[in-house]
XYZ file of C-alpha atoms in Angstrom:
699
model
C -0.021 -0.001 -0.014
C 1.459 3.357 -1.072
C -0.304 5.345 1.677
C -1.536 3.873 4.969
C -3.400 5.351 7.957
C -3.490 4.381 11.610
C -4.864 5.945 14.785
C -2.246 6.132 17.553
C -4.220 7.034 20.691
C -5.709 10.401 19.661
C -3.324 11.218 16.784
C -3.979 10.107 13.173
C -0.800 9.036 11.335
C -0.629 9.057 7.510
C 2.369 7.184 6.187
C 3.687 7.294 2.618
C 5.660 4.273 1.414
C 6.578 4.586 -2.272
C 10.243 3.593 -2.569
C 12.863 4.649 -3.401
C 12.106 8.326 -2.838
C 8.349 8.425 -2.105
C 7.665 10.280 -5.384
C 4.210 11.842 -5.711
C 2.750 9.362 -8.151
C -0.965 9.298 -8.881
C -1.381 6.437 -6.381
C 0.321 8.505 -3.628
C -1.802 11.572 -4.302
C -4.971 9.495 -4.260
C -3.887 7.743 -1.074
C -3.189 10.998 0.659
C -6.686 12.373 -0.048
C -8.298 9.094 1.054
C -6.296 8.913 4.267
C -6.971 12.553 5.020
C -10.698 12.008 4.623
C -10.558 9.052 6.999
C -8.649 11.092 9.602
C -11.116 13.986 9.342
C -13.996 11.639 10.215
C -12.477 9.730 13.109
C -11.665 10.582 16.761
C -8.187 11.956 15.992
C -7.336 15.393 17.373
C -4.412 16.017 15.042
C -2.819 14.342 12.027
C 0.857 13.568 11.456
C 2.148 13.051 7.930
C 5.379 11.086 7.535
C 7.180 8.732 5.166
C 8.823 5.350 5.338
C 12.283 4.667 3.924
C 15.265 6.997 3.605
C 13.428 10.224 2.789
C 10.328 12.314 2.990
C 8.600 12.880 -0.341
C 11.482 13.894 -2.587
C 9.416 15.360 -5.457
C 6.953 14.803 -8.226
C 6.922 11.640 -10.311
C 8.736 13.028 -13.375
C 7.685 10.036 -15.434
C 4.177 11.527 -15.425
C 5.295 14.745 -17.174
C 3.868 15.084 -20.614
C 1.041 12.600 -19.874
C -2.653 13.507 -19.354
C -3.060 14.582 -15.688
C -4.919 12.253 -13.367
C -7.020 13.604 -10.456
C -6.347 14.426 -7.801
C -3.681 16.910 -8.883
C -1.042 17.973 -6.381
C -2.683 21.425 -5.902
C -5.946 19.582 -5.049
C -4.104 17.362 -2.566
C -2.453 20.402 -0.939
C -5.759 22.303 -0.750
C -7.345 19.306 0.995
C -4.467 19.189 3.564
C -4.487 22.948 4.164
C -8.307 22.945 4.450
C -8.346 20.118 7.040
C -10.329 20.843 10.194
C -7.660 19.319 12.442
C -3.972 20.386 12.694
C -1.827 18.531 10.203
C 1.850 18.194 11.072
C 4.431 17.220 8.476
C 7.360 15.171 9.891
C 10.384 15.496 7.641
C 13.465 13.362 7.259
C 15.908 12.917 4.351
C 14.994 15.407 1.694
C 11.615 17.138 1.268
C 12.011 18.523 -2.270
C 9.837 20.051 -4.940
C 6.285 18.747 -4.693
C 7.210 16.970 -1.516
C 8.102 20.234 0.184
C 4.958 21.836 -1.277
C 2.943 19.131 0.489
C 4.760 20.006 3.735
C 4.057 23.694 3.172
C 0.360 23.004 2.912
C 0.414 21.360 6.413
C -0.265 23.591 9.368
C 3.019 22.751 11.169
C 6.342 21.219 10.144
C 8.973 19.431 12.196
C 12.167 17.813 10.957
C 15.099 15.759 12.177
C 18.406 17.686 12.230
C 19.921 16.015 9.134
C 16.876 16.689 6.921
C 16.880 19.232 4.076
C 14.131 21.080 2.228
C 14.117 22.719 -1.137
C 12.345 23.591 -4.383
C 14.780 22.430 -7.179
C 12.279 22.670 -10.080
C 14.308 25.425 -11.755
C 16.997 22.843 -12.528
C 14.502 21.114 -14.803
C 13.365 24.345 -16.457
C 10.290 24.362 -14.232
C 8.929 26.228 -11.275
C 7.008 24.995 -8.188
C 3.495 24.412 -9.487
C 1.571 23.492 -6.349
C 1.872 26.648 -4.262
C 5.575 26.809 -3.621
C 6.030 30.295 -5.073
C 2.980 31.507 -3.147
C 3.569 29.981 0.236
C 7.319 30.385 0.684
C 7.371 34.210 0.375
C 4.469 34.363 2.801
C 6.576 32.431 5.331
C 10.027 33.969 4.791
C 9.641 37.081 2.632
C 10.488 37.879 -0.950
C 14.319 38.042 -0.729
C 14.827 34.703 0.962
C 12.122 33.058 -1.161
C 13.710 34.160 -4.435
C 17.139 33.164 -3.261
C 15.868 29.685 -2.471
C 13.504 29.064 -5.392
C 15.562 30.635 -8.161
C 18.714 28.803 -7.142
C 16.992 25.459 -6.563
C 19.408 24.744 -3.722
C 18.123 22.854 -0.697
C 18.569 24.258 2.833
C 19.395 22.312 5.992
C 16.868 21.836 8.749
C 18.753 24.301 10.938
C 18.542 26.999 8.279
C 14.935 26.151 7.449
C 14.100 26.618 11.158
C 15.909 29.976 11.277
C 14.135 31.142 8.112
C 10.706 30.059 9.324
C 10.112 27.276 6.798
C 9.803 24.694 9.586
C 8.701 25.079 13.170
C 10.851 22.654 15.091
C 13.940 20.453 14.788
C 13.350 17.159 16.670
C 15.440 14.224 17.681
C 15.122 10.774 16.188
C 13.162 8.545 16.234
C 11.035 10.806 14.102
C 7.667 9.150 14.508
C 7.797 9.321 18.285
C 9.031 12.925 18.214
C 6.319 13.977 15.769
C 3.578 12.364 17.830
C 4.861 14.141 20.933
C 4.922 17.453 19.032
C 1.370 16.836 17.787
C 0.147 16.144 21.290
C 1.835 19.290 22.521
C 0.031 21.329 19.899
C -3.272 19.757 20.783
C -2.689 20.513 24.514
C -1.974 24.126 23.696
C -5.088 24.409 21.531
C -2.936 25.411 18.610
C -4.816 27.096 15.792
C -4.965 25.868 12.236
C -2.135 27.921 10.843
C -2.755 28.095 7.156
C 0.041 29.743 5.087
C -2.509 30.802 2.533
C -3.981 33.246 5.105
C -0.641 35.022 5.611
C 0.521 37.995 3.615
C 3.823 39.002 2.192
C 5.181 42.160 4.050
C 4.654 45.150 1.770
C 8.042 46.631 2.630
C 9.681 43.397 1.441
C 8.122 43.502 -2.075
C 9.018 46.716 -3.896
C 8.979 46.992 -7.690
C 12.738 47.890 -7.557
C 13.495 44.658 -5.698
C 11.833 42.510 -8.362
C 13.519 44.461 -11.139
C 16.881 43.887 -9.452
C 16.241 40.163 -9.216
C 15.277 39.989 -12.867
C 18.522 41.638 -13.828
C 20.613 39.490 -11.521
C 19.042 36.257 -12.737
C 19.300 37.380 -16.358
C 23.090 37.469 -15.865
C 23.499 34.481 -13.532
C 21.158 32.201 -15.472
C 21.576 33.653 -18.971
C 19.034 32.595 -21.516
C 16.880 30.562 -19.096
C 13.203 31.235 -18.953
C 12.128 29.536 -15.717
C 14.019 31.885 -13.353
C 12.219 34.926 -14.792
C 8.886 33.182 -14.456
C 9.714 32.455 -10.814
C 10.271 36.144 -10.175
C 6.873 36.841 -11.756
C 5.196 34.218 -9.535
C 6.742 35.535 -6.326
C 5.765 39.057 -7.367
C 2.186 37.736 -7.858
C 2.299 36.353 -4.310
C 3.006 39.835 -3.040
C 0.328 41.549 -5.135
C -2.579 39.088 -5.522
C -4.952 37.236 -3.252
C -3.793 33.681 -2.598
C -6.173 31.875 -5.000
C -5.360 34.294 -7.848
C -1.600 33.947 -7.210
C -2.023 30.138 -7.201
C -3.807 30.267 -10.545
C -1.070 32.453 -12.006
C 1.598 30.099 -10.728
C -0.240 27.076 -12.211
C -0.447 28.779 -15.589
C 3.271 29.565 -15.545
C 4.066 25.992 -14.452
C 2.043 24.488 -17.335
C 3.795 26.718 -19.819
C 7.172 25.604 -18.414
C 6.291 21.941 -18.685
C 5.413 22.444 -22.374
C 8.592 24.418 -23.145
C 11.562 23.196 -25.172
C 13.907 24.331 -22.383
C 12.281 22.104 -19.797
C 12.224 19.194 -22.266
C 15.923 19.678 -22.777
C 16.721 19.875 -19.068
C 14.652 16.802 -18.313
C 16.471 15.003 -21.120
C 19.845 15.887 -19.506
C 18.491 14.881 -16.055
C 17.672 11.358 -17.263
C 20.741 11.099 -19.548
C 23.024 11.823 -16.563
C 21.476 8.921 -14.728
C 21.786 6.592 -17.712
C 25.376 7.513 -18.602
C 27.147 5.486 -15.796
C 25.290 2.293 -16.874
C 27.586 0.284 -19.149
C 25.558 -1.648 -21.730
C 26.489 -5.349 -21.929
C 28.555 -5.311 -18.716
C 28.684 -8.581 -16.908
C 26.077 -8.170 -14.120
C 28.304 -10.181 -11.824
C 31.089 -7.577 -12.078
C 31.553 -5.778 -8.754
C 33.568 -2.594 -8.339
C 36.960 -3.096 -6.806
C 37.484 -1.335 -3.438
C 39.246 2.038 -3.826
C 40.723 3.149 -0.518
C 43.881 4.978 -1.632
C 44.746 6.681 -4.946
C 47.953 7.672 -6.596
C 48.333 10.583 -9.012
C 51.357 10.968 -11.374
C 51.980 14.665 -12.135
C 51.513 17.607 -9.846
C 50.600 20.208 -12.445
C 47.292 21.956 -12.725
C 45.507 18.866 -13.957
C 47.151 16.404 -11.554
C 46.572 18.689 -8.589
C 42.942 19.186 -9.550
C 42.432 15.429 -9.789
C 44.084 14.931 -6.375
C 41.608 17.487 -4.929
C 38.685 15.535 -6.391
C 39.631 12.476 -4.320
C 40.589 14.358 -1.220
C 37.248 16.196 -1.409
C 35.568 12.746 -1.238
C 37.687 11.729 1.781
C 40.017 9.411 -0.198
C 43.749 9.631 0.660
C 45.983 10.546 -2.267
C 49.668 10.055 -2.973
C 50.870 12.696 -5.455
C 54.085 11.893 -7.345
C 56.372 14.348 -9.159
C 59.784 13.773 -10.716
C 61.632 16.095 -8.350
C 61.083 18.008 -5.106
C 60.776 21.385 -6.740
C 57.954 20.178 -8.968
C 56.240 18.482 -6.056
C 56.508 21.635 -3.888
C 54.943 23.721 -6.675
C 52.155 21.220 -7.098
C 51.319 20.995 -3.389
C 51.474 24.812 -3.103
C 48.998 25.168 -5.959
C 46.615 22.775 -4.233
C 46.951 24.786 -1.053
C 46.291 27.989 -2.999
C 43.159 26.523 -4.611
C 41.763 25.423 -1.240
C 42.560 28.894 0.112
C 40.524 30.510 -2.679
C 37.584 28.226 -1.914
C 37.791 29.228 1.784
C 38.000 32.931 0.898
C 34.782 32.619 -1.067
C 33.034 31.124 1.937
C 32.393 27.778 0.210
C 34.550 25.763 2.653
C 35.615 26.176 6.243
C 39.279 26.627 6.953
C 39.206 23.529 9.164
C 37.709 21.386 6.423
C 40.189 22.733 3.845
C 43.102 21.732 6.137
C 41.554 18.282 6.598
C 41.291 17.722 2.856
C 44.702 19.117 2.125
C 46.253 16.724 4.657
C 44.781 13.813 2.738
C 47.218 14.624 -0.091
C 50.728 13.307 0.525
C 53.584 14.136 -1.869
C 56.424 11.855 -3.032
C 59.110 11.600 -5.665
C 59.511 7.827 -5.315
C 57.458 5.426 -7.430
C 57.811 2.797 -4.693
C 55.366 4.819 -2.581
C 52.624 3.859 -5.059
C 52.986 0.162 -4.189
C 49.769 -0.040 -2.137
C 47.403 2.268 -4.007
C 44.212 0.767 -5.420
C 44.023 3.194 -8.347
C 46.692 5.303 -9.976
C 45.947 8.075 -12.514
C 48.665 9.398 -14.831
C 48.358 13.094 -15.592
C 51.659 13.909 -17.333
C 52.641 15.657 -20.561
C 50.537 14.562 -23.570
C 53.234 12.493 -25.221
C 52.941 8.849 -26.038
C 56.575 8.166 -25.274
C 56.330 9.805 -21.850
C 53.142 7.958 -21.040
C 54.603 4.598 -22.103
C 57.554 5.187 -19.769
C 55.180 6.000 -16.875
C 53.026 2.927 -17.375
C 55.997 0.605 -17.692
C 57.151 1.887 -14.343
C 53.680 1.561 -12.760
C 53.504 -2.016 -14.007
C 56.597 -2.719 -11.960
C 55.616 -1.040 -8.694
C 51.806 -1.327 -8.374
C 50.248 -4.229 -6.548
C 48.291 -6.923 -8.422
C 44.695 -5.717 -9.002
C 45.531 -2.010 -8.898
C 43.822 -0.043 -11.676
C 46.167 1.913 -13.934
C 44.442 4.894 -15.463
C 45.504 7.471 -17.999
C 44.180 11.029 -18.162
C 45.151 11.366 -21.842
C 42.890 13.644 -23.919
C 43.624 12.131 -27.299
C 46.147 9.299 -27.292
C 45.547 5.599 -27.928
C 44.754 3.873 -24.621
C 45.349 0.473 -26.189
C 48.973 1.392 -27.051
C 49.468 2.630 -23.468
C 47.982 -0.604 -22.094
C 50.316 -2.734 -24.190
C 53.411 -1.666 -22.327
C 52.055 -3.326 -19.198
C 51.662 -6.948 -18.302
C 48.079 -6.322 -17.212
C 46.160 -4.545 -20.005
C 42.915 -5.693 -18.390
C 43.613 -3.277 -15.529
C 44.236 -0.254 -17.793
C 41.484 2.328 -18.430
C 41.214 5.964 -19.504
C 39.974 8.432 -16.891
C 39.825 11.715 -18.835
C 39.173 14.652 -16.410
C 38.440 18.154 -17.612
C 40.199 21.256 -16.464
C 39.848 22.544 -13.814
C 39.460 18.932 -12.645
C 38.241 19.827 -9.145
C 35.294 21.802 -10.654
C 34.310 20.310 -14.091
C 31.836 17.496 -13.678
C 32.510 15.411 -16.802
C 34.674 12.263 -16.563
C 35.225 10.382 -19.837
C 35.843 6.738 -18.986
C 37.742 5.290 -21.936
C 37.387 1.530 -22.518
C 40.369 -0.095 -24.149
C 40.122 -3.412 -25.982
C 41.214 -5.424 -22.950
C 39.722 -3.378 -20.096
C 38.085 -5.759 -17.643
C 34.383 -5.418 -16.797
C 35.084 -4.927 -13.108
C 37.534 -2.141 -13.944
C 34.784 -0.371 -15.864
C 32.369 -0.907 -12.964
C 34.922 0.550 -10.631
C 35.558 3.568 -12.857
C 31.861 4.360 -13.012
C 31.402 3.902 -9.289
C 34.420 6.005 -8.324
C 33.344 8.667 -10.795
C 30.019 9.080 -9.012
C 31.752 8.875 -5.636
C 33.881 11.904 -6.417
C 30.912 13.858 -7.754
C 31.554 13.424 -11.463
C 29.191 12.466 -14.314
C 30.992 9.458 -15.888
C 30.494 8.837 -19.606
C 31.830 5.752 -21.384
C 33.874 6.171 -24.578
C 35.743 3.766 -26.808
C 39.232 4.437 -28.146
C 39.677 6.908 -30.993
C 41.549 10.124 -31.425
C 39.981 12.549 -28.964
C 37.315 10.067 -27.726
C 33.872 11.737 -27.684
C 34.332 15.348 -26.613
C 37.623 16.360 -28.183
C 36.947 14.493 -31.405
C 33.809 16.570 -31.844
C 35.577 19.710 -30.658
C 38.000 19.542 -33.607
C 35.085 19.980 -36.006
C 33.657 22.812 -33.904
C 37.036 24.569 -33.740
C 37.493 24.175 -37.465
C 34.342 26.196 -38.106
C 35.434 28.969 -35.809
C 38.653 29.294 -37.836
C 36.929 29.104 -41.240
C 34.180 31.612 -40.238
C 36.989 33.951 -39.143
C 39.011 33.752 -42.331
C 35.884 34.141 -44.436
C 35.100 37.505 -42.790
C 33.554 37.127 -39.293
C 35.308 38.915 -36.430
C 36.272 36.991 -33.288
C 33.651 38.790 -31.234
C 30.947 38.066 -33.778
C 31.786 34.393 -33.703
C 31.953 34.199 -29.940
C 28.790 36.271 -29.674
C 26.844 33.934 -31.878
C 27.746 30.991 -29.710
C 27.256 32.684 -26.342
C 23.952 34.023 -27.666
C 22.883 30.398 -28.149
C 23.849 29.792 -24.524
C 27.417 28.421 -24.718
C 29.390 29.276 -21.581
C 32.132 30.846 -23.702
C 32.772 31.331 -27.405
C 35.318 29.060 -29.179
C 37.919 31.801 -29.614
C 37.724 33.065 -26.016
C 38.139 29.438 -24.948
C 41.255 29.210 -27.144
C 42.728 32.265 -25.440
C 41.941 30.866 -22.022
C 43.534 27.492 -22.755
C 46.592 29.004 -24.567
C 46.959 29.105 -28.364
C 50.432 27.576 -28.092
C 48.945 24.224 -26.995
C 47.279 23.598 -30.363
C 50.269 25.102 -32.166
C 52.691 22.665 -30.560
C 50.374 19.745 -31.250
C 50.168 20.673 -34.839
C 53.931 20.660 -35.192
C 53.913 16.938 -34.687
C 51.417 16.372 -37.484
C 51.923 15.865 -41.194
C 50.322 18.390 -43.553
C 47.629 15.823 -44.363
C 46.841 15.351 -40.696
C 46.659 19.097 -40.087
C 43.950 19.436 -42.752
C 43.015 22.639 -44.622
C 45.629 25.392 -43.776
C 42.720 27.870 -43.633
C 41.537 26.053 -40.488
C 44.654 26.945 -38.486
C 46.700 29.614 -40.288
C 45.325 32.474 -38.191
C 46.014 30.705 -34.929
C 49.526 29.857 -36.027
C 50.197 33.433 -37.152
C 49.058 34.752 -33.738
C 51.285 32.338 -31.871
C 54.321 33.274 -34.020
C 53.664 36.908 -33.113
C 53.844 35.975 -29.386
C 50.101 36.198 -28.920
C 49.418 33.054 -26.871
C 46.148 34.095 -25.259
C 45.405 35.300 -21.772
C 48.755 34.230 -20.360
C 50.646 36.563 -22.681
C 47.993 39.348 -22.503
C 46.946 38.915 -26.145
C 45.481 36.255 -28.397
C 42.333 36.660 -30.416
C 41.622 39.485 -27.991
C 43.721 41.789 -25.857
C 43.597 41.337 -22.028
C 44.051 43.855 -19.211
C 47.127 42.776 -17.193
C 45.340 43.426 -13.924
C 41.722 42.414 -14.421
C 42.042 40.066 -17.477
C 39.182 42.109 -18.986
C 38.857 41.273 -22.668
C 38.813 43.854 -25.445
C 38.781 43.808 -29.224
C 42.152 44.284 -30.862
C 42.389 45.775 -34.390
C 45.736 44.078 -34.879
C 43.937 40.679 -35.005
C 41.676 41.939 -37.816
C 44.802 42.796 -39.776
C 46.161 39.302 -39.267
C 42.847 37.780 -40.396
C 42.844 39.961 -43.529
C 46.473 39.070 -44.301
C 45.811 35.366 -43.994
C 42.598 35.589 -46.054
C 44.596 37.322 -48.834
C 47.418 34.760 -48.599
C 45.008 31.836 -48.975
C 42.848 33.428 -51.681
C 39.733 33.961 -49.546
C 37.490 36.865 -50.404
C 35.952 38.228 -47.202
C 32.182 38.395 -46.986
C 29.548 39.213 -44.404
C 28.427 36.227 -42.335
C 25.224 36.316 -40.319
C 25.245 35.176 -36.739
C 22.688 32.524 -37.715
C 25.103 31.061 -40.281
C 27.973 31.098 -37.777
C 25.870 29.316 -35.177
C 24.449 26.821 -37.605
C 27.848 25.800 -38.963
C 29.219 25.229 -35.490
C 26.199 23.161 -34.387
C 26.049 21.155 -37.584
C 29.777 20.294 -37.228
C 29.094 18.921 -33.762
C 25.956 17.035 -34.731
C 27.355 15.333 -37.835
C 30.435 14.116 -35.951
C 28.183 12.943 -33.123
C 26.326 10.682 -35.572
C 29.638 9.202 -36.761
C 30.714 8.556 -33.158
C 27.418 6.759 -32.462
C 27.664 4.608 -35.520
C 31.255 3.637 -34.711
C 30.298 2.674 -31.175
C 32.601 5.320 -29.602
C 29.619 6.498 -27.522
C 26.974 4.145 -26.145
C 23.994 6.558 -26.464
C 22.985 9.909 -27.992
C 22.375 11.084 -24.386
C 25.946 10.235 -23.445
C 27.206 12.667 -26.084
C 24.807 15.352 -24.766
C 25.973 14.830 -21.178
C 29.580 15.077 -22.309
C 29.028 18.384 -24.034
C 26.921 19.886 -21.311
C 29.345 19.010 -18.506
C 32.632 19.192 -20.333
C 32.287 21.885 -23.000
C 29.816 24.446 -21.751
C 26.957 23.470 -23.986
C 23.834 24.945 -22.414
C 21.864 22.326 -20.544
C 18.623 24.093 -21.463
C 19.443 23.330 -25.128
C 19.782 19.646 -24.246
C 23.120 18.838 -25.968
C 24.032 18.445 -29.687
C 22.116 15.206 -30.333
C 19.001 16.430 -28.517
C 19.228 19.649 -30.519
C 19.358 17.592 -33.771
C 16.378 15.507 -32.712
C 14.351 18.609 -31.836
C 15.283 20.344 -35.098
C 14.339 17.179 -37.033
C 16.776 14.773 -38.518
C 15.597 15.442 -42.070
C 16.162 19.155 -41.538
C 19.673 18.449 -40.214
C 20.493 16.185 -43.174
C 19.234 18.773 -45.671
C 21.266 21.522 -44.054
C 24.426 19.402 -44.162
C 23.862 18.711 -47.812
C 23.395 22.430 -48.513
C 26.704 23.153 -46.722
C 28.369 20.441 -48.774
C 27.074 21.956 -51.973
C 28.101 25.441 -50.871
C 31.676 24.538 -49.833
C 32.512 21.342 -51.690
C 34.054 20.070 -48.404
C 33.802 16.374 -47.744
C 33.381 16.810 -44.022
C 29.868 18.188 -44.581
C 28.720 14.921 -46.087
C 25.919 13.671 -43.835
C 26.990 10.781 -41.606
C 25.698 7.418 -42.892
C 23.679 6.774 -39.707
C 21.910 10.078 -40.149
C 21.140 9.264 -43.832
C 19.744 5.884 -42.950
C 17.505 7.190 -40.157
C 16.105 9.938 -42.347
C 15.516 7.533 -45.280
C 13.612 5.106 -43.007
C 11.731 7.918 -41.165
C 13.220 6.827 -37.843
C 14.488 8.736 -34.801
C 17.537 8.290 -32.602
C 15.201 6.796 -29.971
C 14.137 4.198 -32.586
C 17.791 3.437 -33.352
C 18.553 2.928 -29.659
C 15.525 0.663 -29.220
C 16.572 -1.509 -32.166
C 20.157 -1.527 -31.132
C 19.446 -2.740 -27.599
């Protein structure tokens, strides 16, 4: 039974039991209304609402989105609770989130155990609270705190919720006994039915200027997203309208959000993130190996960031560098990074010290003899990596996992220098590793199933979103990035300015434009990599000649104060540099390109089509398991806007036939072979099938 009811002396107890998170399915909603009606009619003097399992109601049943609504709706459930003739007390544990917290807000009183948390995270799915959250929260805690909570989607602890006024009491476990005692206390006091709907938002806390300021702030902080602006409008309605009118306005805004492309995209990413760690075809008997200590080879920016990932998760790390000077620099950088986090108020000094102490430095490979996992993060050179892995093969214990952080190189070749290729895997972190969420797990030909299971498990343990990739040059993300970067260079030599190119992409929602990203990373990195390639491997000179010319002028990007842009030496503020336009014009003339005006739409389209077409090739070759895996990789590793859903979701929404036709048009226009539509795309269009159909047939 999803919802049960019992009478404990003179207190009615409604219990929800819908594992794993007590989601508000139709059965739960129906059960709540039925139990409430029973409690209203019996001898109970108050009603306690609680949940079995590890959490209070953690939200709506997302699987019901997009389906015809079934009565009772959540607003109807909440109205029934709030309109009850006896006090209803919500007893919270675990997380009371979204619709679950809206249920609690409709109760007359709320108590919670100390480790509980409450929140309204709907904005993260392109939604807003649709069952009274935007109307009740500002009535309880005021506009400022309400907007801070709802627009961020971040949960708050029980202690903070008590301080704000979202809950009425923090109680000790066991929760049921404490909630019953609290209910009896309220009955003894003759406590009134405290309905939040009857409260008003303080007028002094709801000025027009305040709402305008929030709109501006959220417009910058959550650029391009619609839901945050709708949330402001709903909270403003709570301060201006009677409760029922505000509730109707909120519901209208909620329904529009559920039907929006942005919410569809964010829900797609939500589910894709949860699918990505699941390795298709993996032996179900494979269990992750225990990881209690980790070794990192290389104390540079990447190695230090990786070390922090594990220390942040409470896992001891041994960081190895070739010499003491390099080790000292690496440990100092880690200390500096923790110091910055403390200065921003995101970490206590005591906790930073605790984490930093988990990272021990060494210059002796023998100190890696007992680690369970070692990750190499050295210079991107096959010869260097082969030397490192040969040494690790000698010193690491049997069963230790040997991982490479390579961005491009052949993991099979690296594995072959060891006597245990089954223990070798790619773990490609993204810089800065302690912040970026993507982890590409690269499966080599001989990688054992339990090694893959371990990689996925440890990725989640350190807060990453692990995505499986097979071996190819650049794996998923960087292989696609080459096509994207090519278009930035070609658009530039054809006549678009750097700021126009970057503006087209950031206007779409990308975190940064491709040329600004190049300046941030350093233009010399790509330049050095190209020096090791043949002319054929480099491709069309027009796709790199401007970058090479800038590097040869000493313009390496932010680190030299100039790249595609000029940078203020103090603030790093970016400005347009006419000298770059001269370089572009000179290279266009040298390569026989006649400059023309490019629209922002063309620039954006070419970049997106380059990503999408390569994505289809990657799927067909089996480099990625699923279209959603590619989307997750691009959202969490490359700044693709989550509210656009990722490159493959974008293609599906645009229509595969439309994508194919646009690629063919680009091919006719340029004569370039890389615009030829990927075979998988052609087949799907010819058969009238979708990527979902392809996945269903494949598996």
